[in-house]
Tab-separated table of C-alpha atoms in Angstrom:
chain	number	residue	atom	x	y	z
U	1	MET	CA	68.257	35.617	160.015
U	2	PRO	CA	64.667	35.777	161.346
U	3	GLY	CA	63.654	39.346	162.111
U	4	THR	CA	66.380	40.791	159.889
U	5	HIS	CA	65.367	43.528	157.446
U	6	HIS	CA	67.016	42.903	154.062
U	7	GLY	CA	67.487	45.670	151.523
U	8	ILE	CA	69.025	45.381	148.067
U	9	SER	CA	71.604	48.006	149.048
U	10	LYS	CA	72.771	45.665	151.826
U	11	LEU	CA	73.010	42.736	149.447
U	12	GLU	CA	75.222	44.814	147.160
U	13	LYS	CA	77.787	45.002	149.984
U	14	LEU	CA	78.031	41.195	150.192
U	15	SER	CA	80.475	41.342	147.274
U	16	CYS	CA	82.845	43.048	149.759
U	17	PRO	CA	82.378	41.366	153.177
U	18	ARG	CA	84.568	43.899	154.953
U	19	ALA	CA	82.479	46.834	153.671
U	20	TYR	CA	79.301	44.996	154.724
U	21	TYR	CA	80.720	44.350	158.205
U	22	TYR	CA	81.838	47.954	158.727
U	23	GLU	CA	78.599	49.516	157.500
U	24	HIS	CA	75.864	47.078	158.482
U	25	VAL	CA	77.318	45.327	161.537
U	26	LEU	CA	79.439	48.037	163.171
U	27	GLY	CA	77.194	50.830	161.870
U	28	LEU	CA	80.095	52.885	160.470
U	29	GLU	CA	78.769	54.927	157.577
U	30	GLN	CA	81.090	55.566	154.654
U	31	PRO	CA	81.729	59.245	153.875
U	32	PRO	CA	80.111	60.437	150.647
U	33	SER	CA	82.265	60.235	147.538
U	34	LEU	CA	82.076	62.089	144.245
U	35	ALA	CA	81.257	58.848	142.400
U	36	VAL	CA	78.337	58.020	144.697
U	37	VAL	CA	76.902	61.542	144.635
U	38	LEU	CA	77.272	61.748	140.855
U	39	GLY	CA	75.494	58.398	140.537
U	40	SER	CA	72.608	59.707	142.641
U	41	ALA	CA	72.372	62.884	140.551
U	42	TRP	CA	72.385	60.859	137.321
U	43	HIS	CA	69.601	58.637	138.695
U	44	ALA	CA	67.537	61.735	139.533
U	45	LEU	CA	68.134	63.171	136.061
U	46	LEU	CA	66.975	59.986	134.309
U	47	ALA	CA	64.041	59.570	136.699
U	48	SER	CA	62.797	63.001	135.653
U	49	ARG	CA	63.141	62.001	131.987
U	50	TYR	CA	61.195	58.779	132.327
U	51	HIS	CA	58.611	60.219	134.710
U	52	ALA	CA	57.604	62.721	132.047
U	53	HIS	CA	54.679	61.937	129.754
U	54	VAL	CA	55.807	64.555	127.247
U	55	ALA	CA	59.219	65.474	125.891
U	56	LEU	CA	61.309	66.860	128.736
U	57	PRO	CA	63.698	69.733	128.024
U	58	LEU	CA	67.292	68.784	128.676
U	59	ALA	CA	67.865	71.759	130.999
U	60	GLU	CA	64.941	70.688	133.178
U	61	ALA	CA	66.301	67.163	133.501
U	62	ILE	CA	69.762	68.438	134.414
U	63	ASN	CA	68.196	70.681	137.058
U	64	ALA	CA	66.462	67.634	138.554
U	65	GLY	CA	69.853	65.991	138.925
U	66	LEU	CA	71.418	69.078	140.462
U	67	THR	CA	68.656	69.416	143.065
U	68	CYS	CA	68.695	65.799	144.285
U	69	PRO	CA	68.949	65.350	148.094
U	70	GLU	CA	72.278	63.536	147.940
U	71	LEU	CA	73.983	66.447	146.193
U	72	ALA	CA	72.315	68.944	148.547
U	73	ALA	CA	73.877	67.043	151.450
U	74	SER	CA	77.342	67.142	149.814
U	75	PRO	CA	77.653	70.651	148.318
U	76	GLN	CA	81.429	70.265	148.032
U	77	PHE	CA	80.816	68.131	144.934
U	78	TYR	CA	78.345	70.481	143.233
U	79	ASP	CA	80.677	72.006	140.640
U	80	GLN	CA	82.115	68.645	139.584
U	81	VAL	CA	78.694	66.987	139.381
U	82	ALA	CA	77.265	69.901	137.415
U	83	THR	CA	80.134	69.697	134.932
U	84	GLU	CA	79.647	65.964	134.430
U	85	LEU	CA	75.864	66.141	134.045
U	86	ARG	CA	76.126	68.938	131.518
U	87	ARG	CA	78.683	66.874	129.591
U	88	ILE	CA	76.957	63.450	129.703
U	89	ALA	CA	73.253	64.319	129.507
U	90	PRO	CA	73.305	65.931	126.027
U	91	ALA	CA	75.012	62.823	124.655
U	92	TYR	CA	72.313	60.616	126.249
U	93	TRP	CA	69.545	62.751	124.712
U	94	GLU	CA	71.262	62.521	121.323
U	95	ARG	CA	71.663	58.753	121.622
U	96	PHE	CA	68.182	57.847	122.865
U	97	GLY	CA	66.069	60.744	121.587
U	98	THR	CA	64.355	63.692	123.180
U	99	SER	CA	60.934	62.142	123.815
U	100	ALA	CA	59.692	60.747	127.115
U	101	THR	CA	59.468	57.281	125.589
U	102	ASP	CA	62.271	54.945	124.544
U	103	GLU	CA	62.642	52.996	121.322
U	104	GLU	CA	63.715	49.812	123.130
U	105	PHE	CA	61.241	49.527	126.002
U	106	ASP	CA	58.014	50.878	127.480
U	107	VAL	CA	58.434	52.461	130.918
U	108	LEU	CA	55.799	51.175	133.342
U	109	ARG	CA	57.002	52.483	136.738
U	110	VAL	CA	59.804	54.857	137.760
U	111	GLU	CA	61.711	55.172	141.066
U	112	VAL	CA	59.463	52.807	142.967
U	113	GLU	CA	60.144	51.520	146.472
U	114	HIS	CA	58.666	48.176	147.400
U	115	GLU	CA	58.712	45.666	150.256
U	116	MET	CA	57.759	42.021	150.128
U	117	GLN	CA	57.955	38.989	152.385
U	118	ILE	CA	60.306	36.133	151.406
U	119	ARG	CA	59.360	32.716	152.797
U	120	THR	CA	62.496	30.824	153.655
U	121	ALA	CA	64.003	28.247	156.018
U	122	PRO	CA	67.223	28.465	158.062
U	123	GLU	CA	68.501	25.084	156.953
U	124	ALA	CA	67.682	22.443	154.389
U	125	THR	CA	65.365	19.633	155.512
U	126	GLU	CA	67.335	16.744	156.965
U	127	ALA	CA	66.867	13.191	155.733
U	128	GLY	CA	63.920	11.527	157.443
U	129	GLU	CA	62.435	14.789	158.735
U	130	SER	CA	58.674	15.002	158.365
U	131	GLU	CA	56.989	17.739	156.340
U	132	GLU	CA	55.303	18.953	159.532
U	133	GLU	CA	58.648	19.362	161.313
U	134	SER	CA	60.132	21.107	158.291
U	135	GLU	CA	57.160	23.491	158.144
U	136	GLU	CA	57.818	24.613	161.707
U	137	GLU	CA	61.278	25.831	160.701
U	138	THR	CA	60.084	28.053	157.907
U	139	PHE	CA	59.787	31.806	158.438
U	140	THR	CA	59.480	35.005	156.428
U	141	VAL	CA	61.886	37.897	156.135
U	142	PRO	CA	61.179	41.321	154.609
U	143	LEU	CA	63.007	42.304	151.440
U	144	THR	CA	62.977	45.967	150.411
U	145	GLY	CA	64.481	47.957	147.609
U	146	ARG	CA	64.128	50.881	145.250
U	147	LEU	CA	63.842	50.020	141.575
U	148	ASP	CA	65.041	52.663	139.112
U	149	ALA	CA	62.325	51.620	136.705
U	150	ILE	CA	60.211	48.669	135.609
U	151	VAL	CA	60.027	48.336	131.844
U	152	ARG	CA	58.599	46.082	129.156
U	153	ASP	CA	60.798	45.048	126.238
U	154	CYS	CA	59.147	46.286	123.051
U	155	SER	CA	60.324	43.334	120.956
U	156	THR	CA	59.545	40.429	123.324
U	157	GLY	CA	56.957	41.795	125.732
U	158	ARG	CA	58.983	40.560	128.718
U	159	LEU	CA	59.192	42.489	131.961
U	160	PHE	CA	62.583	43.800	133.187
U	161	VAL	CA	63.981	45.974	135.931
U	162	LEU	CA	65.872	48.937	134.461
U	163	GLU	CA	68.964	49.777	136.511
U	164	HIS	CA	70.931	52.971	135.799
U	165	LYS	CA	74.710	52.887	136.329
U	166	THR	CA	77.640	55.194	135.697
U	167	ALA	CA	81.159	53.917	135.083
U	168	GLY	CA	84.512	55.497	134.452
U	169	TRP	CA	85.759	52.899	132.010
U	170	LEU	CA	84.551	51.165	128.883
U	171	ARG	CA	82.474	48.020	129.233
U	172	PRO	CA	83.041	47.402	132.940
U	173	ALA	CA	82.827	43.923	134.436
U	174	VAL	CA	79.576	42.454	135.748
U	175	PHE	CA	77.726	44.982	137.920
U	176	LEU	CA	75.344	42.608	139.601
U	177	VAL	CA	75.990	39.437	141.561
U	178	ALA	CA	73.383	36.708	141.531
U	179	HIS	CA	71.551	37.592	144.738
U	180	GLN	CA	71.215	41.270	143.730
U	181	LEU	CA	69.746	40.348	140.359
U	182	THR	CA	67.304	37.921	141.916
U	183	GLY	CA	66.271	40.432	144.592
U	184	TYR	CA	65.484	43.121	142.027
U	185	THR	CA	63.414	40.764	139.871
U	186	LEU	CA	61.502	39.277	142.809
U	187	LEU	CA	60.509	42.756	143.979
U	188	ALA	CA	59.315	43.618	140.462
U	189	GLU	CA	57.332	40.365	140.204
U	190	ASP	CA	55.634	40.932	143.542
U	191	LEU	CA	54.767	44.520	142.605
U	192	MET	CA	53.554	43.852	139.042
U	193	GLN	CA	52.138	40.350	139.633
U	194	GLU	CA	53.788	38.852	136.551
U	195	PRO	CA	57.146	37.179	135.785
U	196	CYS	CA	60.239	39.403	135.531
U	197	ALA	CA	62.945	38.035	133.253
U	198	GLY	CA	65.932	39.917	134.620
U	199	VAL	CA	67.685	43.275	134.867
U	200	LEU	CA	68.469	45.618	131.992
U	201	MET	CA	71.580	47.632	132.807
U	202	ASN	CA	71.511	51.190	131.393
U	203	VAL	CA	75.146	52.234	131.625
U	204	ALA	CA	76.694	55.654	131.052
U	205	ILE	CA	80.459	55.575	130.441
U	206	LYS	CA	82.129	58.746	131.726
U	207	THR	CA	84.961	58.746	129.185
U	208	LYS	CA	86.170	61.895	127.416
U	209	VAL	CA	83.500	61.300	124.804
U	210	PRO	CA	80.519	59.890	126.742
U	211	SER	CA	79.120	56.587	125.536
U	212	PHE	CA	76.279	54.319	126.580
U	213	TYR	CA	75.353	50.697	126.363
U	214	ARG	CA	72.634	48.407	127.619
U	215	GLU	CA	73.076	44.830	128.709
U	216	LEU	CA	70.639	42.173	129.908
U	217	TYR	CA	71.261	40.000	132.942
U	218	LEU	CA	68.744	37.143	132.869
U	219	ARG	CA	67.766	35.401	136.076
U	220	SER	CA	68.311	31.671	136.126
U	221	PRO	CA	66.165	29.120	138.046
U	222	ALA	CA	69.241	28.194	140.129
U	223	GLN	CA	69.668	31.797	141.278
U	224	GLN	CA	66.034	32.003	142.356
U	225	ALA	CA	66.238	28.714	144.257
U	226	ASP	CA	69.333	29.860	146.118
U	227	PHE	CA	68.102	33.343	147.026
U	228	ALA	CA	66.154	32.411	150.150
U	229	ARG	CA	69.234	30.698	151.603
U	230	GLN	CA	71.247	33.879	150.970
U	231	LEU	CA	68.839	35.824	153.194
U	232	THR	CA	69.570	33.583	156.204
U	233	TRP	CA	73.182	34.756	156.447
């Protein structure tokens, strides 16, 4: 709707309309959960790794996770989060190396917040409507979001948004729905002023023996064309 401020975190809730209604319409905040706080700590840990221009000691990265604001606000989860970070992080360092760089992509920006204006229209142009009349119905809405990282694929040179996730099971189902994926890539394009091909999911599996995988979600032309209509909900 015109005048509405759209954030990627809000769009994530559209996959569960009831959660969106409770949180963003009624204003009822969900209490913090261990999974959410652990995810925030893991994001902070990886941000410290990829912010560094030299090899970052593992202990320093873990400390960055343990001092994140979300964990400070929920100290009841500290011991559990600390145990998980000290279990998962060494496996990540072993899998992807100890240097500040990555063998699969070049890190261009880390933990960046951005806002852009999306030009949209509340309804499709009706048959017989003049271009001038249609132009009067167009408006812009702000889209905001925090990108975990913007990276360039070493093999293809294409630009991607890097999104960190944690999961408690092996190879979870699709993390992103179409409007989330499009929102992330549009923010990256506006910030970097070049095309962004999609989102690269960087997933940590919290099984007994931690494992990791990366998966690409490529944005299709149909998703981009539909995104502006999603923002008028």
